[in-house]
Every structure is written in C-alpha cells, then in structure tokens.
C-alpha cells in the first residue's frame, strides 16, 4: 500500500522513467510511483498528457475540494 503525497509548491510534475519527478526552482524531487497511493496538489502544478496516462495506470490523482 502506498502513501499519500502532498504538493504545496508551484512547479512541474512529470514522468521520469517509471517515477514521478517534481521540478521546483531548478531542483528535482523524485517520487517512486510504487509507493504512491494518491497525490494532492495545493498549488499551481503543470502536468502533461503523458503523465496523466502514466498516473491513470498506476495511481489515483485527486484535487482537494
């Protein structure tokens, strides 16, 4: 069972190999997809359709209400 990830900063979320990569201020933070159950974004985060396809196959993405 994976953990919940919270993204509080503005940045870009993308797929890097079979991991998630969050880029902020020129620095990369890698999140292993096997250990991610869900993702909450509390700020402006850029994504692309390749990432959405990858997430649809591997994790659940939720937007806070």
Short mmCIF file of C-alpha atoms in Angstrom, two decimals:
data_model
loop_
_atom_site.label_atom_id
_atom_site.label_comp_id
_atom_site.label_asym_id
_atom_site.label_seq_id
_atom_site.Cartn_x
_atom_site.Cartn_y
_atom_site.Cartn_z
CA UNK A 1 0.00 0.00 0.00
CA UNK A 2 1.38 3.41 -0.96
CA UNK A 3 1.43 6.71 0.83
CA UNK A 4 -0.33 9.99 0.17
CA UNK A 5 1.80 12.74 -1.39
CA UNK A 6 1.08 16.43 -0.82
CA UNK A 7 2.42 19.07 -3.21
CA UNK A 8 2.35 22.52 -1.59
CA UNK A 9 4.61 24.44 -4.01
CA UNK A 10 4.26 25.68 -7.56
CA UNK A 11 6.18 23.54 -10.02
CA UNK A 12 6.03 20.92 -12.75
CA UNK A 13 5.08 17.28 -12.25
CA UNK A 14 6.26 14.90 -14.95
CA UNK A 15 7.13 11.28 -15.65
CA UNK A 16 10.80 10.33 -15.47
CA UNK A 17 11.29 6.68 -16.44
CA UNK A 18 8.88 4.88 -14.09
CA UNK A 19 8.93 7.53 -11.37
CA UNK A 20 7.28 10.87 -10.82
CA UNK A 21 9.52 13.95 -10.96
CA UNK A 22 8.51 17.23 -9.33
CA UNK A 23 10.58 20.19 -10.56
CA UNK A 24 10.73 23.36 -8.49
CA UNK A 25 13.27 26.17 -8.83
CA UNK A 26 15.57 24.01 -10.97
CA UNK A 27 15.65 21.16 -8.44
CA UNK A 28 14.13 17.71 -8.98
CA UNK A 29 12.37 15.61 -6.36
CA UNK A 30 11.73 12.01 -7.43
CA UNK A 31 8.74 10.08 -6.10
CA UNK A 32 8.61 6.32 -6.71
CA UNK A 33 5.23 5.50 -8.20
CA UNK A 34 5.09 2.11 -6.46
CA UNK A 35 4.95 3.89 -3.08
CA UNK A 36 2.35 6.50 -4.07
CA UNK A 37 -1.33 5.89 -3.40
CA UNK A 38 -2.68 9.37 -4.14
CA UNK A 39 -1.49 12.90 -4.85
CA UNK A 40 -2.98 16.16 -3.56
CA UNK A 41 -1.92 19.43 -5.24
CA UNK A 42 -2.50 22.56 -3.15
CA UNK A 43 -0.84 24.99 -5.56
CA UNK A 44 -0.38 25.51 -9.28
CA UNK A 45 1.27 22.41 -10.79
CA UNK A 46 1.95 21.92 -14.52
CA UNK A 47 1.38 18.44 -15.95
CA UNK A 48 1.13 16.88 -19.42
CA UNK A 49 -0.94 14.13 -21.04
CA UNK A 50 1.90 11.57 -20.88
CA UNK A 51 1.97 12.00 -17.11
CA UNK A 52 -1.83 11.70 -16.87
CA UNK A 53 -1.76 8.45 -18.85
CA UNK A 54 1.02 7.08 -16.62
CA UNK A 55 -0.86 8.09 -13.45
CA UNK A 56 -4.10 6.57 -14.68
CA UNK A 57 -2.33 3.22 -14.95
CA UNK A 58 -0.50 3.44 -11.61
CA UNK A 59 -2.00 5.82 -9.00
CA UNK A 60 -5.08 7.88 -8.21
CA UNK A 61 -4.88 11.65 -8.63
CA UNK A 62 -7.23 13.79 -6.57
CA UNK A 63 -7.85 17.51 -6.36
CA UNK A 64 -8.90 18.84 -2.93
CA UNK A 65 -12.45 20.16 -2.70
#
